[in-house]
Amino acid sequence: MATITVRYFAAAAEAAGRDQEQLTVDGPDAVSTVGALRAELLGRYGEPMAKVLKSGSFLVDGTVSRDDARPLGATVDILPPFAGG
């Protein structure tokens, strides 16, 4: 069974109640794309995570992705929106 590491930062960590977790990326309950991960996180963590994901970012193996069809890599960082310039 393959897994990915999902790391949460700042408001995302607060919404998830943790700094990171492991998710499966194969089998019948697979989370294998950015869109599937978004849906999984919304289902797990509800409105607090929805607020983060509304304007936050997914960093897939170091590259920002807003494409829901993008396959996941070994590590996905969930970043809240950042203020400033």
PDB file of C-alpha atoms in Angstrom:
ATOM      1  CA  MET A   1       0.000   0.000   0.000  1.00  0.00           C
ATOM      2  CA  ALA A   2       1.429   3.379  -1.014  1.00  0.00           C
ATOM      3  CA  THR A   3       1.043   6.423   1.211  1.00  0.00           C
ATOM      4  CA  ILE A   4       1.641  10.141   0.978  1.00  0.00           C
ATOM      5  CA  THR A   5       2.621  12.513   3.728  1.00  0.00           C
ATOM      6  CA  VAL A   6       0.305  15.486   4.109  1.00  0.00           C
ATOM      7  CA  ARG A   7       1.859  18.327   6.089  1.00  0.00           C
ATOM      8  CA  TYR A   8      -0.194  21.184   7.492  1.00  0.00           C
ATOM      9  CA  PHE A   9       1.092  24.683   8.218  1.00  0.00           C
ATOM     10  CA  ALA A  10      -0.276  27.521  10.372  1.00  0.00           C
ATOM     11  CA  ALA A  11      -4.100  27.769  10.025  1.00  0.00           C
ATOM     12  CA  ALA A  12      -4.173  24.460   8.129  1.00  0.00           C
ATOM     13  CA  ALA A  13      -2.527  22.698  11.090  1.00  0.00           C
ATOM     14  CA  GLU A  14      -5.010  24.340  13.417  1.00  0.00           C
ATOM     15  CA  ALA A  15      -7.942  23.202  11.237  1.00  0.00           C
ATOM     16  CA  ALA A  16      -6.617  19.631  11.052  1.00  0.00           C
ATOM     17  CA  GLY A  17      -5.550  19.480  14.695  1.00  0.00           C
ATOM     18  CA  ARG A  18      -2.168  18.076  13.664  1.00  0.00           C
ATOM     19  CA  ASP A  19       1.008  18.985  11.809  1.00  0.00           C
ATOM     20  CA  GLN A  20       0.968  15.995   9.453  1.00  0.00           C
ATOM     21  CA  GLU A  21      -0.600  12.659   8.620  1.00  0.00           C
ATOM     22  CA  GLN A  22      -0.263   9.736   6.222  1.00  0.00           C
ATOM     23  CA  LEU A  23      -2.930   8.945   3.595  1.00  0.00           C
ATOM     24  CA  THR A  24      -3.314   5.976   1.260  1.00  0.00           C
ATOM     25  CA  VAL A  25      -2.905   6.566  -2.473  1.00  0.00           C
ATOM     26  CA  ASP A  26      -4.025   3.215  -3.824  1.00  0.00           C
ATOM     27  CA  GLY A  27      -6.879   0.780  -3.357  1.00  0.00           C
ATOM     28  CA  PRO A  28     -10.623   1.404  -3.336  1.00  0.00           C
ATOM     29  CA  ASP A  29     -10.411   4.396  -0.960  1.00  0.00           C
ATOM     30  CA  ALA A  30      -7.468   6.003  -2.745  1.00  0.00           C
ATOM     31  CA  VAL A  31      -6.680   9.666  -2.520  1.00  0.00           C
ATOM     32  CA  SER A  32      -4.620  10.133  -5.685  1.00  0.00           C
ATOM     33  CA  THR A  33      -5.238  13.666  -7.023  1.00  0.00           C
ATOM     34  CA  VAL A  34      -5.291  17.190  -5.625  1.00  0.00           C
ATOM     35  CA  GLY A  35      -9.087  17.246  -6.058  1.00  0.00           C
ATOM     36  CA  ALA A  36      -9.530  13.956  -4.212  1.00  0.00           C
ATOM     37  CA  LEU A  37      -7.295  15.223  -1.418  1.00  0.00           C
ATOM     38  CA  ARG A  38      -9.284  18.475  -1.234  1.00  0.00           C
ATOM     39  CA  ALA A  39     -12.538  16.468  -0.902  1.00  0.00           C
ATOM     40  CA  GLU A  40     -10.995  14.168   1.717  1.00  0.00           C
ATOM     41  CA  LEU A  41      -9.777  17.092   3.831  1.00  0.00           C
ATOM     42  CA  LEU A  42     -13.114  18.872   3.613  1.00  0.00           C
ATOM     43  CA  GLY A  43     -14.869  15.676   4.694  1.00  0.00           C
ATOM     44  CA  ARG A  44     -12.496  15.134   7.605  1.00  0.00           C
ATOM     45  CA  TYR A  45     -12.113  18.669   8.913  1.00  0.00           C
ATOM     46  CA  GLY A  46     -15.190  20.577   7.708  1.00  0.00           C
ATOM     47  CA  GLU A  47     -15.622  24.335   7.733  1.00  0.00           C
ATOM     48  CA  PRO A  48     -12.300  25.233   9.416  1.00  0.00           C
ATOM     49  CA  MET A  49     -10.402  23.472   6.605  1.00  0.00           C
ATOM     50  CA  ALA A  50     -12.771  24.870   3.954  1.00  0.00           C
ATOM     51  CA  LYS A  51     -11.745  28.383   5.011  1.00  0.00           C
ATOM     52  CA  VAL A  52      -8.066  27.487   4.599  1.00  0.00           C
ATOM     53  CA  LEU A  53      -8.504  25.737   1.249  1.00  0.00           C
ATOM     54  CA  LYS A  54     -10.658  28.509  -0.198  1.00  0.00           C
ATOM     55  CA  SER A  55      -7.599  30.688  -0.780  1.00  0.00           C
ATOM     56  CA  GLY A  56      -4.729  28.482   0.387  1.00  0.00           C
ATOM     57  CA  SER A  57      -2.380  26.351  -1.704  1.00  0.00           C
ATOM     58  CA  PHE A  58      -1.384  22.742  -2.269  1.00  0.00           C
ATOM     59  CA  LEU A  59       2.359  22.258  -2.620  1.00  0.00           C
ATOM     60  CA  VAL A  60       2.918  18.887  -4.320  1.00  0.00           C
ATOM     61  CA  ASP A  61       6.527  17.751  -3.968  1.00  0.00           C
ATOM     62  CA  GLY A  62       7.602  21.395  -3.797  1.00  0.00           C
ATOM     63  CA  THR A  63       5.453  22.756  -6.651  1.00  0.00           C
ATOM     64  CA  VAL A  64       2.289  24.810  -6.124  1.00  0.00           C
ATOM     65  CA  SER A  65      -0.785  23.216  -7.714  1.00  0.00           C
ATOM     66  CA  ARG A  66      -4.351  24.409  -8.020  1.00  0.00           C
ATOM     67  CA  ASP A  67      -5.169  21.772 -10.659  1.00  0.00           C
ATOM     68  CA  ASP A  68      -7.603  19.278  -9.108  1.00  0.00           C
ATOM     69  CA  ALA A  69      -6.591  16.636 -11.683  1.00  0.00           C
ATOM     70  CA  ARG A  70      -2.902  16.757 -10.728  1.00  0.00           C
ATOM     71  CA  PRO A  71      -1.617  13.462  -9.330  1.00  0.00           C
ATOM     72  CA  LEU A  72      -0.224  13.610  -5.823  1.00  0.00           C
ATOM     73  CA  GLY A  73       3.434  13.079  -5.048  1.00  0.00           C
ATOM     74  CA  ALA A  74       5.147  11.686  -1.970  1.00  0.00           C
ATOM     75  CA  THR A  75       4.552  14.856   0.056  1.00  0.00           C
ATOM     76  CA  VAL A  76       1.786  17.444  -0.082  1.00  0.00           C
ATOM     77  CA  ASP A  77       1.947  20.606   1.981  1.00  0.00           C
ATOM     78  CA  ILE A  78      -1.280  22.442   2.795  1.00  0.00           C
ATOM     79  CA  LEU A  79      -0.486  26.135   3.039  1.00  0.00           C
ATOM     80  CA  PRO A  80      -2.897  28.818   4.230  1.00  0.00           C
ATOM     81  CA  PRO A  81      -3.065  32.156   2.418  1.00  0.00           C
ATOM     82  CA  PHE A  82      -0.243  34.460   3.409  1.00  0.00           C
ATOM     83  CA  ALA A  83      -0.545  38.177   4.039  1.00  0.00           C
ATOM     84  CA  GLY A  84       1.972  40.724   2.895  1.00  0.00           C
ATOM     85  CA  GLY A  85       4.070  41.081  -0.194  1.00  0.00           C
TER      86      GLY A  85
END
